[in-house]
Short mmCIF file of C-alpha atoms and ligand atoms in Angstrom, two decimals:
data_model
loop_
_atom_site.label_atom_id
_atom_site.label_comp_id
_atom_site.label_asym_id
_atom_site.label_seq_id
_atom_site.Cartn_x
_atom_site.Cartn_y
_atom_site.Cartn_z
CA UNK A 1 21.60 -61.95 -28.73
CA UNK A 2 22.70 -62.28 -25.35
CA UNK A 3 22.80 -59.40 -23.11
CA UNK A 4 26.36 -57.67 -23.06
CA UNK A 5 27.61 -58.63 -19.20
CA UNK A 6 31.37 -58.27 -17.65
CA UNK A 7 31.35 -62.49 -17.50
CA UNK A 8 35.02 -62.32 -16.31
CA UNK A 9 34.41 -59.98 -13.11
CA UNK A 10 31.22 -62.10 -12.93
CA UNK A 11 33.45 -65.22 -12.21
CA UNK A 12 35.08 -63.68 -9.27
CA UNK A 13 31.81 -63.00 -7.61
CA UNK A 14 30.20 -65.75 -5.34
CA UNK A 15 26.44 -66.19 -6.68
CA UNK A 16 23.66 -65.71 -6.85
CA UNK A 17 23.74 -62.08 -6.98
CA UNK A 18 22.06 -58.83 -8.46
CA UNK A 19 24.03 -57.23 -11.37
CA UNK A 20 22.73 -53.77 -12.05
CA UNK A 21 23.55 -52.00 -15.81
CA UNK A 22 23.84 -48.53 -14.29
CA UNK A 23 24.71 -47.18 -17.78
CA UNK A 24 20.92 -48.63 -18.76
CA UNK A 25 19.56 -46.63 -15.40
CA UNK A 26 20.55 -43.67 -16.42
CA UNK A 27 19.61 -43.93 -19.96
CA UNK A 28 16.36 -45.18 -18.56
CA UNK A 29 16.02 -41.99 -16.77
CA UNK A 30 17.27 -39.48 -19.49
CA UNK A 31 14.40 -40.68 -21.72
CA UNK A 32 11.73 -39.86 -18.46
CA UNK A 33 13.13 -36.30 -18.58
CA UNK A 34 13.16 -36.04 -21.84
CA UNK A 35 9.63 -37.38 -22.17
CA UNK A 36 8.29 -36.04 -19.11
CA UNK A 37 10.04 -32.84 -19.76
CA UNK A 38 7.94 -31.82 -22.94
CA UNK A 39 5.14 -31.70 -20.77
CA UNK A 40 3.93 -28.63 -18.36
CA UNK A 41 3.97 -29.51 -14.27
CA UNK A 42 4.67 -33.32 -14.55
CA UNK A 43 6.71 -34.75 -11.84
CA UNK A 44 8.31 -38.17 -11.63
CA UNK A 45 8.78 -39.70 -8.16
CA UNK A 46 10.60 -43.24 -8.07
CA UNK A 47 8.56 -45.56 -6.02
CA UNK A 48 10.76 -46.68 -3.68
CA UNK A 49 9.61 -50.25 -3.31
CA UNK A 50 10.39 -51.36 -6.79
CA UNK A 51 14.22 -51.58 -5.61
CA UNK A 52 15.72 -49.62 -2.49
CA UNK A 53 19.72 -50.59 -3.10
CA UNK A 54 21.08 -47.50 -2.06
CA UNK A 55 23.24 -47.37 -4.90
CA UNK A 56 20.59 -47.26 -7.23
CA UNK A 57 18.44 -44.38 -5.07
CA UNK A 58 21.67 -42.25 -5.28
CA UNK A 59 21.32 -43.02 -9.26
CA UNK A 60 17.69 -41.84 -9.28
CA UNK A 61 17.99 -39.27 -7.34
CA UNK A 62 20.64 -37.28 -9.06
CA UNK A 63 18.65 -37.39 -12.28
CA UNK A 64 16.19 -35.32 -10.06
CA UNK A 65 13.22 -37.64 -9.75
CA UNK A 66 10.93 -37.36 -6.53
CA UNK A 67 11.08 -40.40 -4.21
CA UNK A 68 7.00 -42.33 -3.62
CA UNK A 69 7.84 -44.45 -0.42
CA UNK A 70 5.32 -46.78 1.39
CA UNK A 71 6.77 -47.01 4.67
CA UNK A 72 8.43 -45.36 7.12
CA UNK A 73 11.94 -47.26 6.48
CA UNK A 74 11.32 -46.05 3.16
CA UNK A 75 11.05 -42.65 3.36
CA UNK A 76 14.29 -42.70 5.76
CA UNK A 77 16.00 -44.53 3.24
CA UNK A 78 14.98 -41.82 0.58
CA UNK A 79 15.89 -39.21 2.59
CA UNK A 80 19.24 -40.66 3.51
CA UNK A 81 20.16 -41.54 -0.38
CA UNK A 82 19.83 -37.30 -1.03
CA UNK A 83 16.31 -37.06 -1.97
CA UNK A 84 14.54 -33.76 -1.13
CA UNK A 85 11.97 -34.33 1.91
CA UNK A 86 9.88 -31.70 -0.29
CA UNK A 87 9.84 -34.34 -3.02
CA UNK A 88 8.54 -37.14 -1.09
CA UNK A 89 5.29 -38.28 -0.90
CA UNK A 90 3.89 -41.19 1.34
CA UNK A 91 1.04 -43.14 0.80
CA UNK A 92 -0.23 -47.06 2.32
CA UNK A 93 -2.81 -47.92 3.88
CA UNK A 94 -1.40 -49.25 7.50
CA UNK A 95 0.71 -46.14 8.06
CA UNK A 96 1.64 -46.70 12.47
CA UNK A 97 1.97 -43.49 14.16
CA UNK A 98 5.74 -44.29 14.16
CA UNK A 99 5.78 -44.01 10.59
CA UNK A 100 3.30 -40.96 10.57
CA UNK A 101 5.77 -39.26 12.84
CA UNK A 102 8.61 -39.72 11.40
CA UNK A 103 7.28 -38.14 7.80
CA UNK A 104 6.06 -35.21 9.85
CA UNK A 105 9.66 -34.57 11.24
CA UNK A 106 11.45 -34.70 7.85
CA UNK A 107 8.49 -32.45 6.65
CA UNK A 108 7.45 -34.92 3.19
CA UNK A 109 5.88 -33.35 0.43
CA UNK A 110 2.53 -34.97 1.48
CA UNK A 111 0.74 -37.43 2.98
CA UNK A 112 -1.31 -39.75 0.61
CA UNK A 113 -4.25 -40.41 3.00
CA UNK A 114 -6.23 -44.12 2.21
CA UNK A 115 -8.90 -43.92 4.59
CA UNK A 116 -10.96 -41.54 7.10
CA UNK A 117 -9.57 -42.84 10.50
CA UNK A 118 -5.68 -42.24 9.16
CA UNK A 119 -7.15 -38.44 8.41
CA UNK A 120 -7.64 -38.05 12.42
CA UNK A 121 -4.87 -39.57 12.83
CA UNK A 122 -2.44 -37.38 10.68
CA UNK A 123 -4.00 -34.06 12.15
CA UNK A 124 -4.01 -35.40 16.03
CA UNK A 125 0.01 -36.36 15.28
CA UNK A 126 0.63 -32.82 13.67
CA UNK A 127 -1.22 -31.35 15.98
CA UNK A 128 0.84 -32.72 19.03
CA UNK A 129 4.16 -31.07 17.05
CA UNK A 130 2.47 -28.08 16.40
CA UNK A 131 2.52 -28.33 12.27
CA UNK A 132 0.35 -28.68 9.10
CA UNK A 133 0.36 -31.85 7.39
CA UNK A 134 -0.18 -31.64 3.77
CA UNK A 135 -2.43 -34.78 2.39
CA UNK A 136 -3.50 -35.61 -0.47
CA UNK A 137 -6.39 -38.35 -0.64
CA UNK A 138 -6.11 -41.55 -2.67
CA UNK A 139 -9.04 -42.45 -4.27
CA UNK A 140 -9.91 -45.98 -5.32
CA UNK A 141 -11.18 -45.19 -9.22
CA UNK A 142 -12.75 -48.59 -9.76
CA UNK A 143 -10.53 -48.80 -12.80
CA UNK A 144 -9.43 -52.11 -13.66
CA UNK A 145 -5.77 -52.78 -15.41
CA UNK A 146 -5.14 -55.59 -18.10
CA UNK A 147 -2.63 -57.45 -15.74
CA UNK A 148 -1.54 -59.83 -12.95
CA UNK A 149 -5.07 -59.56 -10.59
CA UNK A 150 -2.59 -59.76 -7.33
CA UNK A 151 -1.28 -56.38 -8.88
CA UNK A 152 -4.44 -54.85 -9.69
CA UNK A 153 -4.83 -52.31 -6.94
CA UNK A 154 -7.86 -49.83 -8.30
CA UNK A 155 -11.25 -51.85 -8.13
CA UNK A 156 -13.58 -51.44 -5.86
CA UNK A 157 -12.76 -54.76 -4.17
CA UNK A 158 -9.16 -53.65 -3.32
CA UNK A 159 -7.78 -53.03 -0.20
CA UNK A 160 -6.27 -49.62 -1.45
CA UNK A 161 -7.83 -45.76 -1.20
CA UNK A 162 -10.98 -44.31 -0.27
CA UNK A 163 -14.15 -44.66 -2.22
CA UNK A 164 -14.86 -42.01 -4.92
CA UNK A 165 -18.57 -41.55 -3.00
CA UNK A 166 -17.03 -40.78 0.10
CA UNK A 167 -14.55 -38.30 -1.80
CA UNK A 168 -16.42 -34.89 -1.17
CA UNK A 169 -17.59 -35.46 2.18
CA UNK A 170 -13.84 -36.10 3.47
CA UNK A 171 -12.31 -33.14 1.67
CA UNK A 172 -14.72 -30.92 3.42
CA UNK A 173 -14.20 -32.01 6.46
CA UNK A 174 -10.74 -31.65 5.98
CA UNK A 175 -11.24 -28.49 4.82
CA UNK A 176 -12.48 -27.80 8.82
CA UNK A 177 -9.22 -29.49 10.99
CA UNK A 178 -6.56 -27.40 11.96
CA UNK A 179 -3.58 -29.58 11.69
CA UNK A 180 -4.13 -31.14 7.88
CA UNK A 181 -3.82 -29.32 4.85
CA UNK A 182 -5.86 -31.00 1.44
CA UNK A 183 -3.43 -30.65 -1.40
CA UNK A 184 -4.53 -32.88 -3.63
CA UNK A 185 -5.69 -36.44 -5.10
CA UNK A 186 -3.74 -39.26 -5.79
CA UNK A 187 -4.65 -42.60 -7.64
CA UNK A 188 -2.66 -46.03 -8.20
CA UNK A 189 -4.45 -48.58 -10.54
CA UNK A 190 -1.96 -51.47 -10.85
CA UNK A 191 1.12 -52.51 -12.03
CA UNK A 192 2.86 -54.23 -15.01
CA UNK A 193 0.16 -52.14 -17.35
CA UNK A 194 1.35 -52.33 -21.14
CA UNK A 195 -2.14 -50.88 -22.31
CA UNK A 196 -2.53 -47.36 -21.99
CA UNK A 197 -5.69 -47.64 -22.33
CA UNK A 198 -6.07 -48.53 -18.67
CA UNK A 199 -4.23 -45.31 -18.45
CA UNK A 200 -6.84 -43.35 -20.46
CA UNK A 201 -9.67 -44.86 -18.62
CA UNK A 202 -7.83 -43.23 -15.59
CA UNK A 203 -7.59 -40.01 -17.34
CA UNK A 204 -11.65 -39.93 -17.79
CA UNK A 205 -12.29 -40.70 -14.43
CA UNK A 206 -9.76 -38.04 -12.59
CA UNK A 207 -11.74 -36.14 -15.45
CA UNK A 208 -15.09 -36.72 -13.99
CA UNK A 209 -13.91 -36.39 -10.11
CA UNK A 210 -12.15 -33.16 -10.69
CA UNK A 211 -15.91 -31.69 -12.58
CA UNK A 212 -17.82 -32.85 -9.76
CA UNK A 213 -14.95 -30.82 -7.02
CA UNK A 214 -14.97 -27.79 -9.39
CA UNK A 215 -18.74 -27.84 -8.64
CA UNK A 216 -18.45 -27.26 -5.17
CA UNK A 217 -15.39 -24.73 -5.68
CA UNK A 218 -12.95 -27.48 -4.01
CA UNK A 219 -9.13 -25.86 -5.53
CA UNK A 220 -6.80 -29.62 -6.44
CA UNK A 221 -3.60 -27.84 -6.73
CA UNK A 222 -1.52 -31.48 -7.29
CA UNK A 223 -3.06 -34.62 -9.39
CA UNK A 224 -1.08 -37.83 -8.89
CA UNK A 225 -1.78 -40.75 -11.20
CA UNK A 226 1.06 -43.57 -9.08
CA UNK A 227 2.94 -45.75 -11.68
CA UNK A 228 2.63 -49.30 -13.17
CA UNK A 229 4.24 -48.56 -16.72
CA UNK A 230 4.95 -52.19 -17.73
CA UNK A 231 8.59 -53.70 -19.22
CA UNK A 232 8.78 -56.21 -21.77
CA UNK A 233 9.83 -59.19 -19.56
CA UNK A 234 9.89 -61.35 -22.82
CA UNK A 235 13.14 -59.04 -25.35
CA UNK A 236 15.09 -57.24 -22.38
CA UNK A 237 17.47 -57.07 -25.40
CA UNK A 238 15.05 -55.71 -28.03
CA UNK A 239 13.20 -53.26 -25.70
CA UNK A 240 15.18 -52.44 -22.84
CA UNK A 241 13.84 -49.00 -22.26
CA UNK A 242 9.68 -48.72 -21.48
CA UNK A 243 8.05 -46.74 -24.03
CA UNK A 244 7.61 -43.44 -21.77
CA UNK A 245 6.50 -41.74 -24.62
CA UNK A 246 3.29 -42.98 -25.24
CA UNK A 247 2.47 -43.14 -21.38
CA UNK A 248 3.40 -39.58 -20.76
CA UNK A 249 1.39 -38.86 -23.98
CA UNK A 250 -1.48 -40.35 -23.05
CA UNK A 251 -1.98 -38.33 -20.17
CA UNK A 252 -0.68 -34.78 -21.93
CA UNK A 253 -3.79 -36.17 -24.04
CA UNK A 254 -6.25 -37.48 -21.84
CA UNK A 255 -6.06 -35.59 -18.51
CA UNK A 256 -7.98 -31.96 -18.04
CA UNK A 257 -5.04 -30.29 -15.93
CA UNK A 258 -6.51 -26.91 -15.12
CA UNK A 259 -4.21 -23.81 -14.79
CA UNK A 260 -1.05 -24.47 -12.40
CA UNK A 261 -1.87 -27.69 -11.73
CA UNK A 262 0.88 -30.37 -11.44
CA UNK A 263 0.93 -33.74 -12.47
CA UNK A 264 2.79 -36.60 -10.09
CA UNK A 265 3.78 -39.87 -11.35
CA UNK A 266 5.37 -42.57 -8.94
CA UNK A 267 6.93 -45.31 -11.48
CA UNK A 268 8.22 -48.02 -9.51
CA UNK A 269 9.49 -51.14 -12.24
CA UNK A 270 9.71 -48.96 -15.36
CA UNK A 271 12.23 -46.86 -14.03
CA UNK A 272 14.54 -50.28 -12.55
CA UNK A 273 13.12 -53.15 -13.92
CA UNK A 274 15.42 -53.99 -17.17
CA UNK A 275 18.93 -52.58 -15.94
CA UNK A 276 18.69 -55.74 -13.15
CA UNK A 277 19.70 -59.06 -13.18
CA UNK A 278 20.13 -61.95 -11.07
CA UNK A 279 23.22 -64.02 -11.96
CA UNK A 280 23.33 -67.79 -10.52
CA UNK A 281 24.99 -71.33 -11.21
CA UNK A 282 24.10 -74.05 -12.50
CA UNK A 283 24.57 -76.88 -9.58
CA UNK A 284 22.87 -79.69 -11.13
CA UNK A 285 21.55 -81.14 -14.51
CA UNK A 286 18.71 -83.93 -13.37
CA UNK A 287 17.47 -86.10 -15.65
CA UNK A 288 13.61 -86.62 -14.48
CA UNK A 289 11.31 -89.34 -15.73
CA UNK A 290 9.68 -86.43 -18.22
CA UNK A 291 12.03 -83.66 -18.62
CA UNK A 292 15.22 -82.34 -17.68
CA UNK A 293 16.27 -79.74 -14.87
CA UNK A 294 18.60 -77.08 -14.39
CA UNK A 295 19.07 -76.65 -10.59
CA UNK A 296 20.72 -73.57 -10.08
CA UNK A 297 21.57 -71.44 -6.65
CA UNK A 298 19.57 -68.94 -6.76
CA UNK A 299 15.68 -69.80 -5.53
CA UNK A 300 12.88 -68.11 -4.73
CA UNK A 301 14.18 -66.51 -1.47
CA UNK A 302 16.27 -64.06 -3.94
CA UNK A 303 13.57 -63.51 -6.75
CA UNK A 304 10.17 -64.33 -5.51
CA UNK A 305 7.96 -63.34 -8.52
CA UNK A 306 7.97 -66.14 -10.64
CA UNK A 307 6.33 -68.25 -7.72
CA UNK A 308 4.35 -64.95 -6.04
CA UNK A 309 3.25 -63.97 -9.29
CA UNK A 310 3.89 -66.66 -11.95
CA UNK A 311 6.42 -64.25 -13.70
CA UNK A 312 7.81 -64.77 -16.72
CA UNK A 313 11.73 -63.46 -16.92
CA UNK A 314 14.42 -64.16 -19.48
CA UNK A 315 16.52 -66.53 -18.77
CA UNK A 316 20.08 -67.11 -20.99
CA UNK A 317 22.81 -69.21 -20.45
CA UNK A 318 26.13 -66.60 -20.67
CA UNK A 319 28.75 -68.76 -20.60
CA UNK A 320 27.29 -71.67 -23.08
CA UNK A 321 27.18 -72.08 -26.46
CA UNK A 322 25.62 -75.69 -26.36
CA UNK A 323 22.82 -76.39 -28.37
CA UNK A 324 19.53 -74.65 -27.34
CA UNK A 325 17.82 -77.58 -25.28
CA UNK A 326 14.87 -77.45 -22.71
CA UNK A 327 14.87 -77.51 -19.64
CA UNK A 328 12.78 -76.48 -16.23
CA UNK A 329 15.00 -73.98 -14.06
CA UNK A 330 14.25 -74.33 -10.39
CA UNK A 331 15.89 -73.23 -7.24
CA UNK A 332 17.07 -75.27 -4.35
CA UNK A 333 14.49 -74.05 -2.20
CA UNK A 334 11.95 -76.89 -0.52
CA UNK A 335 9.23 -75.69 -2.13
CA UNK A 336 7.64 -76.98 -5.47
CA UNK A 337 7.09 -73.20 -6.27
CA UNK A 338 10.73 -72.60 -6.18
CA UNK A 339 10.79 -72.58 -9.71
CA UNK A 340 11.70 -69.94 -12.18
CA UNK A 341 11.13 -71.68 -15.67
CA UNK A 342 8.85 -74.38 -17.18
CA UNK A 343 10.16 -75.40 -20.86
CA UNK A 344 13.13 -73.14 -21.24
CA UNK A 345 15.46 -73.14 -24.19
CA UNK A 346 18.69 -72.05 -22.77
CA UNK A 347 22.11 -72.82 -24.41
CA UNK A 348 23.03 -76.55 -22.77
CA UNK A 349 23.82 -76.29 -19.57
CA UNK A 350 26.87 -77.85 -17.53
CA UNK A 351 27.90 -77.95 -13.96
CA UNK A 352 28.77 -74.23 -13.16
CA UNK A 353 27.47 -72.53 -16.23
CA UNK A 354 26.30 -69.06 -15.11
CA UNK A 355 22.60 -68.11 -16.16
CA UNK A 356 20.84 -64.87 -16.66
CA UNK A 357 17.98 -64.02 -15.10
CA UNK A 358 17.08 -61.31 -16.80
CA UNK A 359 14.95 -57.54 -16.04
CA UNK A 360 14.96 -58.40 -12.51
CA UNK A 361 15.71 -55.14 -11.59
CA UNK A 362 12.12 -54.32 -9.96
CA UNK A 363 10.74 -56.09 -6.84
CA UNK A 364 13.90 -58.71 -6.89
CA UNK A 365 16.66 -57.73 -4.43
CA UNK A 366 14.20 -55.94 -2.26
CA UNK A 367 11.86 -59.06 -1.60
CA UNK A 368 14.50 -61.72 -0.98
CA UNK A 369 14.41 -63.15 2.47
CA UNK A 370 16.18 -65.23 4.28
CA UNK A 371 13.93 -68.68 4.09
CA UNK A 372 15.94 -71.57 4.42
CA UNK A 373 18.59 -69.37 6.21
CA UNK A 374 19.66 -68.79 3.29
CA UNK A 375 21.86 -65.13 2.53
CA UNK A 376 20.64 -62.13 1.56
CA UNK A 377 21.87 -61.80 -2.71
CA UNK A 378 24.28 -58.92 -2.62
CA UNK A 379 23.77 -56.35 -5.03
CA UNK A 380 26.84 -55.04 -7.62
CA UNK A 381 26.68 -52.17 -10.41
CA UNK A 382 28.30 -51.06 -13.39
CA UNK A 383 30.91 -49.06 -11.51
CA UNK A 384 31.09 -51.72 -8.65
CA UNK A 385 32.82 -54.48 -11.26
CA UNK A 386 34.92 -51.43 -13.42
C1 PLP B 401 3.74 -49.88 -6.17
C2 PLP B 401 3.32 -48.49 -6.28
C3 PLP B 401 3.82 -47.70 -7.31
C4 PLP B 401 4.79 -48.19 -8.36
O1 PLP B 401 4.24 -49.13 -9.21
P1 PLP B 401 5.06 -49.64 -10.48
O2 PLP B 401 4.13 -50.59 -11.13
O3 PLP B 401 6.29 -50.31 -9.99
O4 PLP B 401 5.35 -48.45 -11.34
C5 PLP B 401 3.41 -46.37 -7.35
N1 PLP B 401 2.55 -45.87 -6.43
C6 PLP B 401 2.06 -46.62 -5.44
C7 PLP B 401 1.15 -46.00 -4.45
C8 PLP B 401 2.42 -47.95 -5.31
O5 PLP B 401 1.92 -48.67 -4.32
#
């Protein structure tokens, strides 16, 4: 089956461009409620970087979700599409003071602090405007996720939090500045992760860490796990919505929450990735000496993960009914990793034909650039093409 687009509004649009199913957002974020809603204290954030289109923030944040930003422009732009500066929470590990400034004025949530030097940072800043910041300190678990290794973020070798050893030591000294508050710990292991087994073996560890605070009578009042629920890039069709029942389950089962505590998730893809696509042309079919290209006008500049990453995403041919034939899909760009497809079967493709690249939703429109000098893609909902 292909997917069920508006092909005749499509027509009138110059591509490529982003088509986002905001009927499938919402949906997407009615089963989060639901599923997160059985549960006591969880919180769902959006992370912001999967897809800032302001269009789809206002989406998110009517359905009530917290915003997880990673930069200063994105906790304005959060703040600016409605969400609640008390539901924002910041984390990265090169926040400038600009940035650290900025959250202090619209008051966030909380700080999620990666190293020691960013601590004395934070309380110097809020100490110059006279306030408290809230942090919360993200701790590298040495948990590995079965995925992608660029999108591994919790081993030890990773760039990202602060070393469970050094764990203690900082939240007592916090404990002693004036101008930070510790709230609580936060944790990110990856992205794209379909096992939740990775998610358990997060569970046991927070497990572990919170035994050895309760020890020294250290109170965690929040617990905040990040994202990385996978999609199924392979039947967008078949599986369009992530199964947010067994993740939220597995940490209802898994983690010890003691008495009050809250639970923070920041899901980033699973919340955006399937109701996105990127819609291109077909400019040329080439006949090489081995195999046969579709050349299309969209390249890497407007989805970057097949070459960043070596992504797989669904492509379909909507306006074909040729013969399924093969072909490799590749952009215009002059680059030999400008390509989205090796050994495709799409419906035969002519001059023009419109393709489908499908559950591009997450980390698409927002890492397009302008290489080549080529245009930003414009971005176009449900309600946009009504
Ligand atoms: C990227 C990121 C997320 C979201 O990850 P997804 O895999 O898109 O769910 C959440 N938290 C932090 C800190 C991140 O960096």
């Amino acid at each position: 089956m292909k997917g069920d687009f508006p092909i005749g509004k499509f027509s009138e649009i110059e591509t490529p461009f982003y088509y986002y199913d905001t009927d499938l957002l919402r949906k997407t974020l009615r089963e989060i409620n639901a599923e997160a809603g059985k549960y006591d204290g969880f919180c769902v954030h959006y992370a912001v970087k999967a897809n800032a289109n302001p269009k789809l923030l206002n989406v998110i944040c009517q359905a009530g979700l917290g915003a997880d930003c990673v930069s200063g422009g994105e906790v304005k732009a959060a703040v600016d599409s409605g969400f609640s500066p008390d539901k924002i929470v910041f984390a990265g590990v090169g926040k400038s003071e600009k940035e650290i400034n900025l959250a202090l004025d619209k008051n966030i949530f909380c700080f999620n602090v990666e190293s020691e030097p960013e601590l004395d940072v934070i309380n110097e800043l809020a100490g110059k405007k006279g306030k408290v910041a809230r942090v919360a300190f993200r701790i590298n678990p040495n948990v590995g996720a079965h995925t992608h290794a660029n999108i591994t973020t919790g081993l030890a070798e990773n760039k990202f939090g602060i070393a469970m050893c050094d764990m203690e030591r900082i939240i007592e000294k916090t404990l002693a500045l004036a101008n930070v508050k510790f709230v609580g710990l936060h944790f990110h292991i990856g992205s794209q992760i379909l096992d939740m087994g990775d998610f358990a073996a997060l569970c046991n560890r927070i497990n572990d860490l919170q035994s050895r605070l309760e020890a020294r009578h250290v109170k965690v009042e929040n617990i905040n796990v990040g994202g990385g629920l996978g999609i199924d890039y392979t039947h967008p069709n078949k599986v369009p919505l992530p199964d947010f029942k067994a993740y939220f389950g597995t940490y209802a089962r898994h983690l010890k929450l003691r008495k009050g505590q809250k639970l923070h998730f920041e899901l980033g893809r699973s919340v955006v990735g399937q109701c996105g696509t990127l819609v291109s042309r077909v400019l040329y079919v080439k006949q090489g000496t081995a195999k046969q290209f579709a050349i299309i006008d969209a390249g890497m500049t407007d989805l970057i993960r097949p070459a960043l990453y070596q992504a797989y995403h669904k492509i379909e041919n909507i306006t074909s009914d040729g013969p399924m034939t093969t072909y490799d899909i590749v952009g215009p760009i002059c680059e030999s990793s400008d390509v989205f497809a090796k050994a495709m079967d799409v419906n035969e493709c002519h001059r023009g034909d419109m393709l489908a690249i499908r559950s591009a939703g997450a980390y698409g429109e927002i890492m397009a650039s302008q290489y080549n000098c080529r245009p930003l893609p414009k971005g176009y909902t449900t309600e946009d093409l009504l």
